[in-house]
Every structure is written in C-alpha cells, then in structure tokens.
Short mmCIF file of C-alpha atoms in Angstrom, two decimals:
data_model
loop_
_atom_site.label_atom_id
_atom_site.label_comp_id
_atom_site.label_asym_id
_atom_site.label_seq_id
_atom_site.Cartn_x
_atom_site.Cartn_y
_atom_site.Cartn_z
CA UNK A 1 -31.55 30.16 -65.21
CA UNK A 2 -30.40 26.48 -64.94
CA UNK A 3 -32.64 23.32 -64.61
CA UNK A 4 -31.73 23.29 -60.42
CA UNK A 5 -32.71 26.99 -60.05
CA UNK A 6 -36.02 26.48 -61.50
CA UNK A 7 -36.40 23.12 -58.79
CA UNK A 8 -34.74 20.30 -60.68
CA UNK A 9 -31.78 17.88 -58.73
CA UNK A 10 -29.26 17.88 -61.53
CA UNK A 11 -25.71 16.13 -61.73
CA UNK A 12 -23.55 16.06 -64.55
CA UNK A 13 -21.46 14.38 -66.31
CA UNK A 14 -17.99 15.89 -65.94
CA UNK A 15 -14.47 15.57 -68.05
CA UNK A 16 -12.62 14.96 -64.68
CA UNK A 17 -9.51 15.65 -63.81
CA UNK A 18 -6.79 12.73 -61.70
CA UNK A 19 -3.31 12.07 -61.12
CA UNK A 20 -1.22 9.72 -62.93
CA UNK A 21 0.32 6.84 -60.75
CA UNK A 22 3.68 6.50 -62.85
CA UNK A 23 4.45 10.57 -61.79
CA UNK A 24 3.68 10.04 -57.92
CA UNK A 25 4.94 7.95 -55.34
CA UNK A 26 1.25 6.39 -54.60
CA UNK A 27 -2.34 7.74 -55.99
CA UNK A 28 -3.14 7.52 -52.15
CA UNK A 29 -0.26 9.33 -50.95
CA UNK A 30 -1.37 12.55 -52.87
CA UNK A 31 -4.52 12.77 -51.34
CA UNK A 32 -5.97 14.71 -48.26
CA UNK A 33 -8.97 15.13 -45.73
CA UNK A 34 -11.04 18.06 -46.51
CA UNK A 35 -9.48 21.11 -45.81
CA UNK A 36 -11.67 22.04 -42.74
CA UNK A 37 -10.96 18.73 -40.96
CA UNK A 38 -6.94 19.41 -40.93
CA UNK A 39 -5.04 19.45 -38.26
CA UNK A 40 -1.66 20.61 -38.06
CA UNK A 41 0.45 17.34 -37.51
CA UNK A 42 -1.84 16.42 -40.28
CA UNK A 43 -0.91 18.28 -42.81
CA UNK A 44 3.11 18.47 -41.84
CA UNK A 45 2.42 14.13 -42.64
CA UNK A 46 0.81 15.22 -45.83
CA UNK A 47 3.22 17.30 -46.73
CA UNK A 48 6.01 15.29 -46.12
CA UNK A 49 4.27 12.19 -48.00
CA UNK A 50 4.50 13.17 -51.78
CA UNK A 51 5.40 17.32 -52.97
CA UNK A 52 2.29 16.28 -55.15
CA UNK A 53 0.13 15.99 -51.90
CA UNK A 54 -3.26 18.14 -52.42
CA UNK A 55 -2.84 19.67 -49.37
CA UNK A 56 -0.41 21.98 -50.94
CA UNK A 57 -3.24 23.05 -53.17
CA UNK A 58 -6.01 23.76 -50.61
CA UNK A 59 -4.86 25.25 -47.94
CA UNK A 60 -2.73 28.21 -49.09
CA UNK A 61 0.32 29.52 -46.91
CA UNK A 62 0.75 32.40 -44.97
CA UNK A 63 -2.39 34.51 -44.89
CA UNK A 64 -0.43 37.85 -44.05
CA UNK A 65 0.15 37.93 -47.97
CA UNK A 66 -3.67 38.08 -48.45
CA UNK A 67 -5.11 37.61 -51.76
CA UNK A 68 -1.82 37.20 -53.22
CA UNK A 69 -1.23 33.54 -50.98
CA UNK A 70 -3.54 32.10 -53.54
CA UNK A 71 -1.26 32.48 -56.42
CA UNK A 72 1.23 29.88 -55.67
CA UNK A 73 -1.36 26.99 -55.43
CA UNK A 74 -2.63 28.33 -59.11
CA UNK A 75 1.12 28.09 -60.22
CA UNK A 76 1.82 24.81 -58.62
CA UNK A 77 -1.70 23.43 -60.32
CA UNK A 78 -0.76 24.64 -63.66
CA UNK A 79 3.01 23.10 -63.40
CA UNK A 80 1.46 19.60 -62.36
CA UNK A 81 -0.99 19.94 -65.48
CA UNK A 82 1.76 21.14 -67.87
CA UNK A 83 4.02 18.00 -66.82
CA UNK A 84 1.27 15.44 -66.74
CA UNK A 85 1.68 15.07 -63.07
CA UNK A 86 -2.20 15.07 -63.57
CA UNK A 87 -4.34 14.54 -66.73
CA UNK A 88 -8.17 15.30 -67.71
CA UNK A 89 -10.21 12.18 -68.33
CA UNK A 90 -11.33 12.02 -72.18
CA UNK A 91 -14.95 11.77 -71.70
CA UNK A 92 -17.48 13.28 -69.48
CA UNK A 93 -18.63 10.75 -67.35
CA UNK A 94 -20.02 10.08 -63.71
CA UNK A 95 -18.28 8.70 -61.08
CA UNK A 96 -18.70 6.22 -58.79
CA UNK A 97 -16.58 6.72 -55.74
CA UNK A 98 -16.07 4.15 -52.65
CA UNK A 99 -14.22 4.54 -50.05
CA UNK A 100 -14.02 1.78 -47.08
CA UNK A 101 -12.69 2.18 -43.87
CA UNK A 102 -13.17 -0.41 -41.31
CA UNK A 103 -16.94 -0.50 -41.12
CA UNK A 104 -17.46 2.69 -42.72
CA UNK A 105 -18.36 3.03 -46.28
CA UNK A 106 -18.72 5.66 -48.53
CA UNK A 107 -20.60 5.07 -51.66
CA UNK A 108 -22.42 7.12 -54.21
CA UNK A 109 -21.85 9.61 -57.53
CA UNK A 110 -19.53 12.29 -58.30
CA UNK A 111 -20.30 15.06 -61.13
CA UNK A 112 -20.98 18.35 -61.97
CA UNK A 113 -23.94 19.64 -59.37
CA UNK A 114 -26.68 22.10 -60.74
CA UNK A 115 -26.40 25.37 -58.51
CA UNK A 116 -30.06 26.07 -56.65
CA UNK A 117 -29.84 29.88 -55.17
CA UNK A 118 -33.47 29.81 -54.69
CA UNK A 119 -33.04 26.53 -52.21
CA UNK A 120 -35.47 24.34 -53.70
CA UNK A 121 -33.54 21.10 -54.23
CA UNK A 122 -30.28 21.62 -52.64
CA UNK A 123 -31.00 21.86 -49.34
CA UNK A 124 -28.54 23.62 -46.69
CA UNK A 125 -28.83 23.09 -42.93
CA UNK A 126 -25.76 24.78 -41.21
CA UNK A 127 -24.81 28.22 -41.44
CA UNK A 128 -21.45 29.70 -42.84
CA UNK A 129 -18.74 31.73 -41.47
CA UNK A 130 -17.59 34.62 -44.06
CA UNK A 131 -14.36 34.81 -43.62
CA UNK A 132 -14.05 30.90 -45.30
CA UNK A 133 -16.68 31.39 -47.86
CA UNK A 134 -14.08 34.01 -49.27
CA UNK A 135 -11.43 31.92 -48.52
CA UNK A 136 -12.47 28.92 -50.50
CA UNK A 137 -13.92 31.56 -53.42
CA UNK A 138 -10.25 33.30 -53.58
CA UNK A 139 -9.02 29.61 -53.95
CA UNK A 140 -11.58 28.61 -56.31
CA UNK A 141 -10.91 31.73 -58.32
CA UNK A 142 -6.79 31.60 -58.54
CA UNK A 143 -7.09 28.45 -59.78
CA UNK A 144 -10.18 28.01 -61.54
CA UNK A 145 -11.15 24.48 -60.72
CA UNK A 146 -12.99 22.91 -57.81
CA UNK A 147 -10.40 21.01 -55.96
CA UNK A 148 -12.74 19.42 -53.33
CA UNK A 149 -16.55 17.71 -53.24
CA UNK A 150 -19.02 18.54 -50.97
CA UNK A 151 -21.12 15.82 -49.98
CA UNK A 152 -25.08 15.87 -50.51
CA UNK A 153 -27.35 12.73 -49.29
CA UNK A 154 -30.90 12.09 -50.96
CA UNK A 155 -32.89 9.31 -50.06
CA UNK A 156 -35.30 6.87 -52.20
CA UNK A 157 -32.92 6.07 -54.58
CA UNK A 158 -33.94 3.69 -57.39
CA UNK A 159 -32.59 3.72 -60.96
CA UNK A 160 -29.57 5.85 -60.08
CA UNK A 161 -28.79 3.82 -56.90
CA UNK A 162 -29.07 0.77 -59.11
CA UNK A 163 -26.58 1.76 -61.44
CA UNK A 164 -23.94 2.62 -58.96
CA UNK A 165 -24.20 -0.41 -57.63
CA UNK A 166 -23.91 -2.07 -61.03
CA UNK A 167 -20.64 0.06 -61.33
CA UNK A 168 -19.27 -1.86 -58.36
CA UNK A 169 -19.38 -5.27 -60.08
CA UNK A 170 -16.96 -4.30 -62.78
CA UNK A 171 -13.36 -3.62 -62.53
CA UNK A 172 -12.17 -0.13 -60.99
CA UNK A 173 -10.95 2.46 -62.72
CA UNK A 174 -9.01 4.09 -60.21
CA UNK A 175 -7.76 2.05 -56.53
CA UNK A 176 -5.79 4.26 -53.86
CA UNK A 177 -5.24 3.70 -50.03
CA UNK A 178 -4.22 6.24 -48.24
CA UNK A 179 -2.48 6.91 -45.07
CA UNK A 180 -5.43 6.67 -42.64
CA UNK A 181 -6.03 2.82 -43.80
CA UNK A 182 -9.11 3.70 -46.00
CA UNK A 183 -9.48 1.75 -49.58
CA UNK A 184 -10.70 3.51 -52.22
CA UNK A 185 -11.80 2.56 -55.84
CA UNK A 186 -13.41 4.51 -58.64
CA UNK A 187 -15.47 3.65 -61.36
CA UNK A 188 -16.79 5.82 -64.57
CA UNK A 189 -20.47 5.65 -65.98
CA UNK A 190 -20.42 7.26 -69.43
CA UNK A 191 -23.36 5.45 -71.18
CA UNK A 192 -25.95 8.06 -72.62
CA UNK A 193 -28.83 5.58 -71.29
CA UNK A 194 -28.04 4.94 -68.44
CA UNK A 195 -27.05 8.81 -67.88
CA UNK A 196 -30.25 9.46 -69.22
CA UNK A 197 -32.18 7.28 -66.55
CA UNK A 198 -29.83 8.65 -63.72
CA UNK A 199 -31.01 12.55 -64.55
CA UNK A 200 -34.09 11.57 -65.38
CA UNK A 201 -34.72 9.84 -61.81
CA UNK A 202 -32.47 12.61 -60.09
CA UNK A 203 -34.66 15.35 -61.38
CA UNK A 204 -37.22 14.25 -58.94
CA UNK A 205 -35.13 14.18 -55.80
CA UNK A 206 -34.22 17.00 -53.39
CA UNK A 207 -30.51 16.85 -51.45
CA UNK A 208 -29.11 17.73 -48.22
CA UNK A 209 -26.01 19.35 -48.10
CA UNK A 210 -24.45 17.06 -45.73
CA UNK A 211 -20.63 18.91 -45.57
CA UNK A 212 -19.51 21.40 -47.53
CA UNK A 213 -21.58 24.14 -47.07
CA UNK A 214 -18.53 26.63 -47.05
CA UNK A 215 -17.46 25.70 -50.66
CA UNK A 216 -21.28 25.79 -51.33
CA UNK A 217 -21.54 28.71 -50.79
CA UNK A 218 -18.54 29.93 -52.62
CA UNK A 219 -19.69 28.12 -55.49
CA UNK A 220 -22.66 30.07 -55.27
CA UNK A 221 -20.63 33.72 -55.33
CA UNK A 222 -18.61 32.07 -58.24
CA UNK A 223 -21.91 32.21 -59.94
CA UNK A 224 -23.18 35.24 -59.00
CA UNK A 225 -20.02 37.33 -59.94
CA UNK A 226 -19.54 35.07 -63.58
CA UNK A 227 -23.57 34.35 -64.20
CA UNK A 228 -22.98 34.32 -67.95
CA UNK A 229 -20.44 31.72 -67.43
CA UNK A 230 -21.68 27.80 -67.77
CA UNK A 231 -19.18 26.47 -66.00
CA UNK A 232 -20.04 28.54 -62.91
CA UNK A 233 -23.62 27.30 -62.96
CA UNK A 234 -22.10 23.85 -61.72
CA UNK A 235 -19.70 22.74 -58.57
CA UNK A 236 -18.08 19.81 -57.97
CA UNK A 237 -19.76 16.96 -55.68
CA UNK A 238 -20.68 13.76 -54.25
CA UNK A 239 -24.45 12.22 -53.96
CA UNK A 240 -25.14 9.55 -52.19
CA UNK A 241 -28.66 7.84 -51.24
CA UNK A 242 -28.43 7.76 -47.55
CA UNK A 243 -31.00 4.56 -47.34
CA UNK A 244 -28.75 2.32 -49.48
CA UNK A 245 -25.55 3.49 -48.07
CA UNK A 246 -26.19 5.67 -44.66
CA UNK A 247 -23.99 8.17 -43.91
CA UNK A 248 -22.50 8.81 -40.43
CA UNK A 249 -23.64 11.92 -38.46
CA UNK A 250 -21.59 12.86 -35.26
CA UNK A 251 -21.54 16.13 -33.56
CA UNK A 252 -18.43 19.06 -33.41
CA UNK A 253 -17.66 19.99 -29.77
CA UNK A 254 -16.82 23.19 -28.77
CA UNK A 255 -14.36 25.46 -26.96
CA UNK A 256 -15.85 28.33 -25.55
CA UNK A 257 -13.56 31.54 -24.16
CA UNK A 258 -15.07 32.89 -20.96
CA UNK A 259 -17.18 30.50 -20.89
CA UNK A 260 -16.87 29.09 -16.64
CA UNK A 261 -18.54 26.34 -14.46
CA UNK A 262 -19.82 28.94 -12.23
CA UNK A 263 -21.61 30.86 -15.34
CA UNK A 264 -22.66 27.68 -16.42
CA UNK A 265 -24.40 27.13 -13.17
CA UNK A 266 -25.70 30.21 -11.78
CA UNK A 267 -26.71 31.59 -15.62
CA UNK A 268 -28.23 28.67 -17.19
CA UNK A 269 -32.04 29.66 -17.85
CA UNK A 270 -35.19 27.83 -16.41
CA UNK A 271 -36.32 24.73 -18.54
CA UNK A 272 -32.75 23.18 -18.03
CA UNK A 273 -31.41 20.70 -15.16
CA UNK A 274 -27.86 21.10 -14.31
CA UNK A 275 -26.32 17.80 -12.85
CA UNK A 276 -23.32 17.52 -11.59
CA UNK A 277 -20.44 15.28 -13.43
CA UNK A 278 -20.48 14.01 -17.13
CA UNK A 279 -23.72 11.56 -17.33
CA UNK A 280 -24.37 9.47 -19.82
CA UNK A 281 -27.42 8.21 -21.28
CA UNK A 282 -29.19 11.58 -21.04
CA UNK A 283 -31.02 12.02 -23.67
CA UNK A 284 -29.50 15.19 -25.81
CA UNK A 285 -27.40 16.44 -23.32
CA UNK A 286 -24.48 18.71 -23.27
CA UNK A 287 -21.63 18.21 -20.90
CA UNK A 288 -18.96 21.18 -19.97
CA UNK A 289 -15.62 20.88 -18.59
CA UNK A 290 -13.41 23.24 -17.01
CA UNK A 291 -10.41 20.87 -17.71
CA UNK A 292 -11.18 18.96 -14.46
CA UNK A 293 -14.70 18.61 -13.23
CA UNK A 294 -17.97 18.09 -15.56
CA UNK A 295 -20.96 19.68 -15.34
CA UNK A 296 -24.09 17.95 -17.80
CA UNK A 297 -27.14 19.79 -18.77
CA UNK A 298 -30.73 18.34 -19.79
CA UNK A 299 -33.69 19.96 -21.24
CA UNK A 300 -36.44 19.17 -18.85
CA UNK A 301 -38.87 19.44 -22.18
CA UNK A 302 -38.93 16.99 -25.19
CA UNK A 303 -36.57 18.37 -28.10
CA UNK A 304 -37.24 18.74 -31.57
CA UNK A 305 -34.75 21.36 -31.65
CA UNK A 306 -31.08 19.77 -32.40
CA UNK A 307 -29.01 20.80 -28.68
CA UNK A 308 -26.65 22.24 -30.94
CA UNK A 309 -29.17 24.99 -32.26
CA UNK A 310 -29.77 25.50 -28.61
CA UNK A 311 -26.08 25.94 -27.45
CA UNK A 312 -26.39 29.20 -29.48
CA UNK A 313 -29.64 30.75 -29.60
CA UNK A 314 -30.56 29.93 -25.94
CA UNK A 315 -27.46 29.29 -23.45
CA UNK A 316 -24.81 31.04 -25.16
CA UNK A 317 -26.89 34.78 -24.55
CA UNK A 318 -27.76 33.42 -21.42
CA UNK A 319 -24.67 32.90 -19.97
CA UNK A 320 -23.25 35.95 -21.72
CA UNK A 321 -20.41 34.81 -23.37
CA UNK A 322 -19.25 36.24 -27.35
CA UNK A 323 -20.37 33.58 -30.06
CA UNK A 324 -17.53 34.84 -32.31
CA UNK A 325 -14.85 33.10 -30.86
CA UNK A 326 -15.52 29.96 -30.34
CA UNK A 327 -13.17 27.22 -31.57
CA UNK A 328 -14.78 24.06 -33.39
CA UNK A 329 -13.27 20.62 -32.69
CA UNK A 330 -14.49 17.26 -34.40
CA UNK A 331 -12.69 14.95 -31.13
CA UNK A 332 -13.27 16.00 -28.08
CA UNK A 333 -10.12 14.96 -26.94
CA UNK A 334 -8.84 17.91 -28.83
CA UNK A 335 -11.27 20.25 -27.27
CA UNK A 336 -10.78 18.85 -23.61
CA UNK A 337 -6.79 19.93 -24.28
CA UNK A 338 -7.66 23.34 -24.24
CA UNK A 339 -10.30 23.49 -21.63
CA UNK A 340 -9.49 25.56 -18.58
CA UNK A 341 -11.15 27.86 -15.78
CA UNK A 342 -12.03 30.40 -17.97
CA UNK A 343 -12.30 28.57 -21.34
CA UNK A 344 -14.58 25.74 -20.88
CA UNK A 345 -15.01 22.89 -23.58
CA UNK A 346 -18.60 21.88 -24.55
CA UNK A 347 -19.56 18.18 -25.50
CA UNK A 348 -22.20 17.95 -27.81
CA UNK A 349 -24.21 14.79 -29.19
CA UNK A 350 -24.88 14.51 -33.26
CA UNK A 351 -28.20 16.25 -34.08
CA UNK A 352 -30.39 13.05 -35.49
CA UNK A 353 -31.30 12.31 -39.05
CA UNK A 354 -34.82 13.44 -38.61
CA UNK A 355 -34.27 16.63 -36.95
CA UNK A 356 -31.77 17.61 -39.93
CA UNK A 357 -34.20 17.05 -42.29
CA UNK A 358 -36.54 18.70 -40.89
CA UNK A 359 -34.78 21.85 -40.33
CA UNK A 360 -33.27 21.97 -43.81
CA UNK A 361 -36.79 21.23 -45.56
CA UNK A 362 -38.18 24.21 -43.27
CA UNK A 363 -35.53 26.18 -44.18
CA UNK A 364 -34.12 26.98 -40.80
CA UNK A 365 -30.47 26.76 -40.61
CA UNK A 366 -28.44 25.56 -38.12
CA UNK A 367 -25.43 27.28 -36.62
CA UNK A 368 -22.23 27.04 -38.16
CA UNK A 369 -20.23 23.52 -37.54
CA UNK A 370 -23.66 21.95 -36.51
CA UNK A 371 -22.94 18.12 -37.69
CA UNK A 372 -20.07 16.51 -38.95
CA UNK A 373 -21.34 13.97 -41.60
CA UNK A 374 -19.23 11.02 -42.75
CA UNK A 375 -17.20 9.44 -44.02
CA UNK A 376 -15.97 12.70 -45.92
CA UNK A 377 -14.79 11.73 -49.79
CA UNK A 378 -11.06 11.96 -50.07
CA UNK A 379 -9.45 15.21 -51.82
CA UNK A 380 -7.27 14.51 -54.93
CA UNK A 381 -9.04 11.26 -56.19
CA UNK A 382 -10.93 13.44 -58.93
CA UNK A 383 -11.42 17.42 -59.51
CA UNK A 384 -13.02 19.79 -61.75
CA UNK A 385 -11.42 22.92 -64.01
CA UNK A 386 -13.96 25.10 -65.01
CA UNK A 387 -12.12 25.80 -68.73
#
C-alpha cells in the first residue's frame, strides 16, 4: 500500500521528460490545451503549428479503429524519443511551473502524485463519464507515460509554498509562449533538503482535484490492473496552494436535447421562480435559451447545494429530459450556437470555493463537468514514462 493510500499527500520527485528546442520550431509551438478543452479549429491550428505538436499524441484519430487508434500515438512517441526530438531530464527533481496570461497566473509543483483509492487526501468532487476514463487508460497504456497533469489545489501552504517561490527568483530552466499569448517558465528543485521539507510539510495536507478527474481516474485503473508495479502507484500532476496563488473557478454550460421553454416552464418543480428573460445579479441562477428568448430560474431557498448539482438531480427528472446526452461547453457562446426549440442551452454560474470544498471533504460528488478550474497547465512542457 503506498504512503497516500494509508492518508499521506505525497509528490515526487520525477526524472521528467521535455522537448528539445534545437529539434522543434518553438518549445511553445509543440504544446496544447488539455485534451478535454479542444475544440476542433483548435486542434487543426495545433496541428498545423509544428508535426511535433502534442496534440497528435493525446487525442488519437479515428475511433472506428478502436483500441487499435492508440497505436500510432505510441509509435509516434517512441520515434520522437529515439531521435531526441524529446529527452528525459537526468535527475529526479520537482518542478516549478508558471504560466502567465494576462492577469491569470498559474503557479505551483509538478511531480509524481501518490495514488489515494481510499479518498483520504486526494480529494475528488466531479463525477466521471466511462467512456473517457477508458479512453485516457487505452492512451495511457499504448504509450506508457502520462502525457498530461491534472491539477490539484491545497491550501495553507508554508515550507513548500516558500520554496516555489524561491524557485522563481533564479533563472528558468525551461521558457515557452505559446499560441494563446500565455508565458511560461519552468524551474527544477532537486535538493534532498529542501525535498525533504516539501514531503515532509505535504504529508500533512489534503488536495482537491481541481481538473483532471478523468485521467484520475484512469490512473487509478492503471493501478489496479498493474498493483505490483511502482510506477503505477504514481500519476503525473500539478499542486498548487490556492491561498498563495488562487486558482480560477468558472462554470461549463450546457446543451440539453429536448430540453424546451415550455418544459422549462410548465415542469419546473415548486421551490423555484421562473422569470422571464436572462437576469443578472440573481444570486445562483440558471438561465435557458431556446436560441432566441431567455428564461432565468432562482431557488426561492438559500443554497448550499452548487446549482450545478441541482441542474441534475432536481430539474433535469423534473422536466423529463435524458441526462445522457447532454453536450458540455466551457463558453457559452459555443453552447448558445446550438440552442434551438427543442435543444435548449443552459447557463450556469461557477459553483464557489466553499461549496467545492465542502462537497469533496463530505465526499459527495458532483456531476460530471461541474467546474472548470483555471488556468489549466499547458500539455507538452513536461511528461512522465512509467519505465
């Protein structure tokens, strides 16, 4: 049983894995968004920026070739490794990753995270689909390397907060900007002290899984399947303390088939107002569109219960429309496109901080898409090979 399993937060140190700026046209221009995030005129840029772009890695090609479409991202991973298009750093260390984009920042350590089955430290608040937990475990196991963090946030930070920001005052080891205007920079910790003092301090910290649960979770079934296996008691990730450097929290609207105005208001249940238009300023509300006019519903009771975890468990059976295909959009611009008479698009508002946490140290979960934390870390930067 590892040190997380038995209720210990545990990062480690990790021989990681980066590409080489002399073999591709720009560190940046080989990275990508998280797979889950990408849209298609996304990933045509991508694709057309560098043939070295990650994107060709993590989201395999033409899923009527089932398990077999995750062959040709193992082959084209080997190939870059073989011709040093990317090379395996020479000691373990931890990394400090920043990324900065406009206001935004990302800051906090990348390693090796300690697996926790029994949900102790590593706390999840969403819910997962199935059919991309397999996904991302087929990927995972075709190429044996985790190609993409997830992101936890812990709060309370001391020693280890202090020495990523000590990190920050030295010279990079890695700088990229990428495509989006973001700056990135990189920095190792390899010290044995100061290592040390980070799992030392870490050990008495619990984390939210703040995106990533899907890979999570395949990490997880990794594990399972290959328990004997030390390398599968780990997955790859970013922690950051979310009181030095707050992450963003913003909500994932929905499209909902069969889903009408006229369901909407002669279905919704008692304990809800239904007011005409999209109004702002109500306190977590959720607007619906038909493509052309709004419709905005409030809870006439206080909430403690994220609107999102109500959307399912309350309206949805109420109004009698299938769960199961529903489409999950992070603008709602996007989700407004597709909105019609019979296909209505739901605006949500981000869950807060405090309700998150709550429901993830309580162990409810959340439905599936729930929150959209950020900013996300960038794919391709650094990754992990399990030999």
């Amino acid at each position: 049983m590892s040190e997380a399993s038995a209720g210990v937060l545990r990062l480690e140190p990790l021989r990681a894995w980066r590409f080489v700026a002399g073999k591709v046209s720009a560190l940046g221009a080989v990275t990508s968004p998280p797979y889950d995030v990408l849209e298609p005129a996304i990933v045509r840029r991508l694709t057309d920026a560098d043939l070295h772009n990650m994107v060709r890695l993590i989201l395999p090609r033409d899923p009527d070739l089932g398990p077999s479409r995750y062959d040709e991202p193992a082959r084209r991973l080997s190939g870059w490794q073989r011709d040093g298009v990317v090379i395996q750093d020479v000691r373990p260390s931890l990394y400090v990753y920043e990324q900065q984009y406009g206001d935004a920042v990302l800051c906090g350590l990348v390693g090796s995270l300690g697996l926790d089955p029994a949900r102790r430290v590593v706390l999840p608040h969403e819910d997962v689909m199935p059919h991309w937990v397999d996904d991302r475990f087929e990927l995972m196991e075709a190429t044996d390397a985790d190609l993409e963090p997830i992101l936890l946030a812990y709060g309370g930070g001391g020693v280890a907060s202090d020495a990523v920001d000590a990190a920050r005052a030295g010279e990079p080891w890695l700088v990229a900007d990428t495509e989006n205007g973001a700056h990135h920079r990189i920095w190792r910790i390899d010290d044995p002290a100061v290592l040390a003092a980070i799992a030392q301090e870490l050990a008495g910290h619990e984390a939210l899984i703040a995106d990533g649960h899907h890979r999570y979770a395949a990490y997880l079934e990794r594990n399972r399947r290959e328990p004997n296996r030390p390398a599968t008691e780990v997955g790859l990730a970013m922690l950051v303390d979310n009181d030095r450097h707050p992450l963003t929290l913003d909500p994932i609207h929905r499209v909902v088939p069969g889903l009408s105005l006229d369901l909407v208001s002669s279905r919704t249940p008692e304990g809800w107002q239904v007011l005409p238009g999209r109004v702002e300023g109500v306190p977590d509300r959720i607007a619906i569109t038909d493509g052309t006019s709004w419709v905005t519903l409030s809870s006439t009771e206080g909430q403690v219960t994220p609107t999102v975890a109500l959307l399912h468990r309350v309206l949805l059976p109420a109004w009698g429309v299938p769960a199961d295909e529903i489409t999950f959009h992070h603008a709602l611009s996007d989700a407004i496109a597709l909105a019609d008479p019979q296909q209505a698009a739901v605006e949500l508002v981000a869950p807060r901080m405090d309700q998150v946490l709550q429901s993830a140290a309580r162990g409810v979960i959340l439905p599936q898409k729930a929150t959209s934390f950020g900013p996300k870390p960038r794919v391709g930067l650094l990754f992990r090979t399990l030999d």
